[in-house]
CSV table of C-alpha atoms and ligand atoms in Angstrom, one decimal:
chain,number,residue,atom,x,y,z
A,1,MET,CA,129.7,116.3,113.9
A,2,ILE,CA,127.7,112.8,113.1
A,3,THR,CA,129.5,109.9,114.3
A,4,LEU,CA,129.1,106.1,113.2
A,5,ASP,CA,128.1,105.5,116.6
A,6,LYS,CA,125.2,108.2,116.3
A,7,LEU,CA,124.1,106.4,113.1
A,8,ARG,CA,124.4,103.0,114.4
A,9,ASN,CA,121.9,104.1,117.8
A,10,ASP,CA,119.6,105.6,115.2
A,11,TRP,CA,119.2,102.9,112.8
A,12,GLU,CA,119.1,100.2,115.8
A,13,HIS,CA,116.1,102.5,117.2
A,14,LEU,CA,114.3,102.2,113.6
A,15,ALA,CA,115.4,98.8,113.2
A,16,GLU,CA,113.5,97.6,116.7
A,17,ARG,CA,110.3,99.9,116.1
A,18,ASP,CA,109.7,99.0,112.6
A,19,ALA,CA,112.5,97.7,110.4
A,20,LEU,CA,110.5,97.7,107.2
A,21,TRP,CA,108.9,101.2,107.1
A,22,ALA,CA,112.3,102.7,108.4
A,23,ILE,CA,113.7,101.2,105.0
A,24,LEU,CA,111.0,101.9,102.1
A,25,THR,CA,108.9,105.1,104.0
A,26,ASP,CA,105.6,104.3,101.8
A,27,SER,CA,103.2,106.0,103.7
A,28,THR,CA,100.4,103.6,103.3
A,29,LYS,CA,102.5,101.1,105.1
A,30,ALA,CA,103.6,102.6,108.7
A,31,GLY,CA,103.0,101.2,111.5
A,32,ARG,CA,104.1,97.5,110.4
A,33,LYS,CA,101.7,97.5,107.7
A,34,TRP,CA,104.6,96.0,105.3
A,35,ASP,CA,103.9,92.5,104.2
A,36,VAL,CA,107.1,90.6,104.3
A,37,ALA,CA,106.3,89.0,100.9
A,38,GLU,CA,105.2,92.0,99.1
A,39,PHE,CA,108.2,93.7,100.9
A,40,MET,CA,110.8,91.4,99.6
A,41,ALA,CA,109.2,90.9,96.0
A,42,THR,CA,109.9,94.8,95.4
A,43,GLY,CA,113.7,94.0,95.9
A,44,GLU,CA,113.6,91.3,93.5
A,45,SER,CA,111.6,93.9,91.3
A,46,GLU,CA,114.4,96.7,91.7
A,47,ILE,CA,117.4,94.0,91.3
A,48,ASN,CA,115.7,93.3,87.7
A,49,THR,CA,115.4,96.5,86.8
A,50,VAL,CA,119.1,97.3,87.4
A,51,MET,CA,120.2,93.7,85.6
A,52,THR,CA,118.6,94.9,82.6
A,53,TYR,CA,119.7,98.8,82.9
A,54,LEU,CA,123.4,97.0,83.3
A,55,ALA,CA,122.6,94.6,80.1
A,56,SER,CA,121.6,97.8,77.9
A,57,ILE,CA,125.0,99.3,78.5
A,58,GLY,CA,127.0,96.4,78.2
A,59,CYS,CA,127.8,96.0,81.9
A,60,LEU,CA,126.8,93.2,83.2
A,61,PRO,CA,128.7,91.9,86.0
A,62,ASP,CA,130.2,88.4,86.5
A,63,CYS,CA,127.5,86.4,88.3
A,64,LYS,CA,130.2,83.5,89.2
A,65,GLY,CA,131.7,85.6,91.3
A,66,SER,CA,130.5,87.6,94.4
A,67,ALA,CA,128.1,90.5,95.2
A,68,LEU,CA,128.0,92.7,98.2
A,69,ASP,CA,124.9,94.4,99.1
A,70,PHE,CA,126.0,97.8,101.3
A,71,GLY,CA,123.5,99.0,103.6
A,72,CYS,CA,121.4,95.7,103.3
A,73,GLY,CA,118.8,96.1,105.8
A,74,VAL,CA,116.8,93.2,106.2
A,75,GLY,CA,118.1,91.7,103.2
A,76,ARG,CA,115.8,93.0,100.5
A,77,LEU,CA,118.1,93.5,97.5
A,78,THR,CA,120.6,91.0,99.2
A,79,GLN,CA,118.2,87.9,98.4
A,80,ALA,CA,117.6,89.0,95.0
A,81,LEU,CA,121.2,89.3,94.1
A,82,ALA,CA,121.7,85.8,96.1
A,83,ARG,CA,119.5,84.6,93.3
A,84,ARG,CA,121.7,85.5,90.9
A,85,PHE,CA,125.3,85.5,92.1
A,86,ALA,CA,127.8,82.3,93.5
A,87,SER,CA,127.9,84.1,96.6
A,88,CYS,CA,126.6,86.8,98.3
A,89,VAL,CA,127.0,89.1,101.2
A,90,GLY,CA,124.9,91.9,103.0
A,91,VAL,CA,126.7,94.2,105.3
A,92,ASP,CA,124.9,96.8,107.8
A,93,ILE,CA,125.9,99.2,110.3
A,94,SER,CA,122.9,98.1,112.5
A,95,GLN,CA,122.8,94.7,114.4
A,96,GLN,CA,118.8,94.7,114.4
A,97,MET,CA,118.7,94.8,110.8
A,98,ILE,CA,120.9,92.1,110.5
A,99,ASP,CA,119.4,89.8,113.0
A,100,GLN,CA,115.9,90.0,110.9
A,101,ALA,CA,118.1,89.6,107.7
A,102,GLU,CA,119.0,86.4,108.9
A,103,THR,CA,115.7,85.1,109.7
A,104,LEU,CA,114.4,86.0,106.0
A,105,ASN,CA,117.7,84.5,104.4
A,106,ARG,CA,116.5,81.8,102.0
A,107,PHE,CA,120.6,81.0,100.7
A,108,ALA,CA,123.3,79.1,101.7
A,109,HIS,CA,125.5,81.0,100.1
A,110,CYS,CA,124.2,84.3,101.5
A,111,ARG,CA,125.9,85.9,104.4
A,112,TYR,CA,125.2,88.8,106.7
A,113,VAL,CA,127.6,91.3,108.5
A,114,ALA,CA,127.1,93.8,110.9
A,115,SER,CA,129.9,96.6,110.6
A,116,SER,CA,130.1,99.9,112.0
A,117,ASP,CA,133.4,100.8,110.9
A,118,THR,CA,134.1,103.2,107.0
A,119,ARG,CA,137.1,100.3,106.6
A,120,LEU,CA,134.8,97.1,105.3
A,121,PRO,CA,135.6,93.6,106.7
A,122,PHE,CA,136.9,92.5,103.6
A,123,THR,CA,140.2,91.9,101.7
A,124,GLY,CA,140.7,93.8,98.4
A,125,ASP,CA,139.7,92.9,95.0
A,126,SER,CA,136.6,90.5,96.3
A,127,PHE,CA,133.6,91.3,94.6
A,128,SER,CA,132.5,91.0,90.9
A,129,PHE,CA,129.6,93.3,92.1
A,130,ILE,CA,128.8,95.7,94.5
A,131,TYR,CA,125.3,97.2,95.1
A,132,SER,CA,123.9,99.9,97.4
A,133,ASN,CA,120.7,101.9,97.1
A,134,ILE,CA,119.1,104.4,99.7
A,135,VAL,CA,121.5,104.2,102.1
A,136,LEU,CA,124.4,106.7,101.2
A,137,GLN,CA,121.9,109.4,101.1
A,138,HIS,CA,121.6,108.8,104.7
A,139,ILE,CA,125.3,109.1,105.7
A,140,PRO,CA,127.0,112.6,105.8
A,141,GLN,CA,129.4,113.2,102.7
A,142,TYR,CA,133.2,112.7,104.5
A,143,MET,CA,131.9,108.8,105.4
A,144,SER,CA,130.6,108.2,102.1
A,145,GLU,CA,133.7,109.5,100.5
A,146,LEU,CA,135.3,106.9,102.5
A,147,TYR,CA,132.9,103.9,101.8
A,148,LEU,CA,133.4,104.9,97.7
A,149,ARG,CA,137.2,104.6,98.3
A,150,GLU,CA,136.3,101.1,100.1
A,151,PHE,CA,133.8,100.1,97.8
A,152,VAL,CA,136.6,100.5,94.7
A,153,ARG,CA,139.0,98.6,97.1
A,154,VAL,CA,137.0,95.4,97.7
A,155,LEU,CA,135.8,95.8,94.0
A,156,ALA,CA,137.6,92.6,91.7
A,157,PRO,CA,139.4,93.9,88.6
A,158,GLY,CA,136.6,94.6,86.3
A,159,GLY,CA,134.0,94.3,88.8
A,160,VAL,CA,130.9,96.8,88.4
A,161,LEU,CA,130.1,98.9,91.2
A,162,VAL,CA,126.2,100.5,91.6
A,163,PHE,CA,125.3,102.9,93.9
A,164,GLY,CA,122.9,105.7,94.4
A,165,VAL,CA,123.2,109.1,96.0
A,166,GLN,CA,121.4,112.3,96.4
A,167,ASP,CA,123.6,114.5,94.3
A,168,SER,CA,122.0,118.1,95.0
A,169,PHE,CA,118.9,119.9,95.8
A,170,SER,CA,117.5,121.5,92.6
A,171,THR,CA,115.5,125.0,92.2
A,172,GLY,CA,116.3,128.1,93.2
A,173,PHE,CA,118.1,129.0,96.6
A,174,LEU,CA,114.7,130.3,98.6
A,175,ALA,CA,112.5,127.6,97.3
A,176,SER,CA,114.8,125.0,97.7
A,177,LEU,CA,115.9,126.1,101.2
A,178,LEU,CA,112.0,125.8,102.4
A,179,MET,CA,111.3,122.8,100.3
A,180,ARG,CA,114.2,121.0,102.1
A,181,THR,CA,113.2,122.3,105.5
A,182,ARG,CA,109.8,120.8,104.5
A,183,GLN,CA,111.0,117.5,103.4
A,184,ILE,CA,113.4,116.9,106.6
A,185,VAL,CA,110.8,118.1,108.8
A,186,ARG,CA,108.2,115.7,106.7
A,187,VAL,CA,110.6,112.6,106.9
A,188,ARG,CA,111.5,112.9,110.7
A,189,SER,CA,108.2,113.6,112.0
A,190,ARG,CA,106.5,110.9,110.1
A,191,VAL,CA,109.7,108.7,111.6
A,192,LYS,CA,108.9,109.7,115.1
A,193,ALA,CA,105.2,109.8,114.9
A,194,ALA,CA,105.1,106.4,113.7
A,195,MET,CA,107.6,104.6,115.9
A,196,GLY,CA,107.4,107.2,118.6
A,197,LEU,CA,110.7,108.1,118.7
A,198,SER,CA,112.9,110.7,119.8
A,199,ALA,CA,116.6,109.3,119.3
A,200,GLY,CA,116.1,107.9,116.1
A,201,ASN,CA,116.4,110.3,113.0
A,202,MET,CA,116.6,109.7,109.5
A,203,GLN,CA,119.6,111.8,108.2
A,204,MET,CA,120.0,112.9,104.6
A,205,HIS,CA,123.1,114.2,103.0
A,206,CYS,CA,123.8,115.2,99.5
A,207,LEU,CA,126.7,113.6,98.0
A,208,PRO,CA,128.0,115.8,95.0
A,209,GLU,CA,129.1,114.4,91.5
A,210,ARG,CA,132.8,116.4,91.8
A,211,ALA,CA,133.1,114.5,95.6
A,212,VAL,CA,132.0,111.1,93.9
A,213,ARG,CA,134.6,111.6,90.8
A,214,SER,CA,137.4,112.3,93.4
A,215,ALA,CA,136.2,109.3,95.9
A,216,LEU,CA,136.4,106.9,93.1
A,217,GLY,CA,140.1,107.9,91.8
A,218,SER,CA,140.9,105.8,88.7
A,219,ALA,CA,137.7,103.2,88.7
A,220,LYS,CA,135.9,104.3,85.6
A,221,ILE,CA,132.4,105.8,85.8
A,222,VAL,CA,130.5,104.4,83.0
A,223,ASP,CA,127.3,105.8,83.0
A,224,ILE,CA,125.2,107.9,85.5
A,225,ARG,CA,121.5,108.1,85.8
A,226,TYR,CA,118.8,110.4,87.3
A,227,THR,CA,116.0,108.1,89.6
A,228,ASN,CA,113.0,108.5,91.9
A,229,THR,CA,114.9,107.3,94.9
A,230,ALA,CA,115.1,110.7,96.3
A,231,ALA,CA,111.1,110.8,97.1
A,232,SER,CA,110.5,110.7,100.7
A,233,ASP,CA,107.7,107.9,100.2
A,234,PHE,CA,109.8,105.8,97.8
A,235,ASN,CA,108.4,102.7,97.4
A,236,GLY,CA,110.9,100.4,96.1
A,237,ASN,CA,109.5,100.6,92.6
A,238,LEU,CA,112.9,102.1,91.0
A,239,VAL,CA,112.7,104.0,87.9
A,240,TYR,CA,115.1,105.7,85.7
A,241,LEU,CA,114.3,109.0,84.9
A,242,GLU,CA,114.8,111.4,81.5
A,243,GLN,CA,116.1,114.4,83.3
A,244,ALA,CA,117.0,115.7,86.6
A,245,PRO,CA,113.7,116.6,88.9
A,246,THR,CA,112.9,120.2,88.8
A,247,SER,CA,112.2,120.5,92.5
A,248,GLY,CA,114.0,118.5,95.6
A,249,TYR,CA,116.5,116.3,96.0
A,250,VAL,CA,118.2,115.1,92.5
A,251,GLY,CA,118.8,111.1,92.6
A,252,LYS,CA,121.7,109.7,90.7
A,253,GLN,CA,122.7,106.4,90.4
A,254,TYR,CA,126.4,105.8,89.3
A,255,CYS,CA,127.6,102.6,87.6
A,256,VAL,CA,131.3,102.0,87.8
A,257,VAL,CA,134.0,99.9,86.6
A,258,LYS,CA,137.3,98.9,88.2
A,259,GLN,CA,140.0,98.8,85.9
A,260,PRO,CA,141.8,95.5,85.1
B,301,SAM,C1,116.9,103.1,104.0
B,301,SAM,S1,117.5,101.3,104.4
B,301,SAM,C2,118.0,100.5,102.9
B,301,SAM,C3,118.3,99.3,103.0
B,301,SAM,C4,118.4,98.4,102.0
B,301,SAM,N1,119.8,99.1,100.9
B,301,SAM,C5,117.6,98.1,101.1
B,301,SAM,O1,117.0,99.3,100.1
B,301,SAM,O2,116.4,97.7,101.1
B,301,SAM,C6,119.1,101.8,104.8
B,301,SAM,C7,120.1,101.0,105.6
B,301,SAM,O3,121.7,101.4,105.4
B,301,SAM,C8,122.3,101.1,106.8
B,301,SAM,N2,123.2,101.9,107.2
B,301,SAM,C9,123.2,103.2,107.3
B,301,SAM,N3,124.5,103.7,107.6
B,301,SAM,C10,125.2,103.0,107.4
B,301,SAM,C11,126.4,102.6,107.4
B,301,SAM,N4,127.3,103.8,108.0
B,301,SAM,N5,127.4,101.3,107.0
B,301,SAM,C12,126.2,100.3,106.5
B,301,SAM,N6,125.0,100.5,106.5
B,301,SAM,C13,124.7,101.6,107.2
B,301,SAM,C14,120.9,101.1,107.7
B,301,SAM,O4,120.9,100.6,109.0
B,301,SAM,C15,119.8,100.6,106.9
B,301,SAM,O5,119.8,99.6,106.9
C-alpha cells in the first residue's frame, strides 16, 4: 500500500532535483529549463481562467475571506490566489516545495505550511475558497477521499471548493490498458531520466465520480467540467473541454459549495 511517507519521499526527491518541471512536465522544459517568471505566469493565467468560469456559473467565492491551495508546490497558484484574497495559505506534503514557495512569496498575507497528514492543520469552516489542481491525481483513491472530507470540513459555510481529478481511463479495455501502461511508463521514465532518479515516481491515480460524491457528503456539487489536465505534458494552460477525451485519462474539475 502507498503510504504518506512514500508520497512525501517521492516529492522531496522530485522537488530537490527540479521542482518546477516536477510540477509542470512540459517536455521542452525538462532539465531546469523553466524560467521562473514564465512558470509563475501560468498560475496567474490558470486562476484567471478559473475565476472567469466561476463568474460565468454565478459561483464566485468571497475574496474578503481566506483561500487554501492544497498541494501548492512552489506556490504557482497560491501567489495568484494571494493577489485576489484577503489571506491565503498553501499546503504541501514536501518541505522542499514549501521552502521554495517561501522564497518566491511576494505577499505578507500569504503563508505556506508543510503537512503530511490526511487531517489538515486548520480549524473547521476556515476558508471561503479551496483550490487544488494536478494534485489528487498523484494520490491513491483512499487518501483522496479523506482529503475531500477534510476540504469540506475546513471550507466555510457558503464557501466554494474547486478541485481537479482524473476520473477514469477512456476507450475499450485493451486499448485503454495499453495506453495506460505506455503513459505511466512514459511519465515515470521521463521523470527518472531527467532527474536521475530511482526513488522518485510520479504516481497516477483515478478518482471516479461515485467516490467523489460519497466523500463530499452533503456539500453540493454545482458543476463538473472536463479539462485538459490529464495530458502528460500539461504546461499550466488550463482548458475546459466540450466533451470527455475519447482516449487516455479523463480529467474532471468539480465546483462544490458547502451549504450554509
Ligand atoms: C504536480 S504538483 C502541482 C503543484 C501545484 N498544485 C501547481 O499546480 O502548481 C503536485 C504537488 O502536490 C503535492 N502533494 C502530493 N501529495 C500530497 C499530499 N498528500 N498532501 C499535500 N501535498 C501533496 C506535491 O508535493 C506537489 O507539490
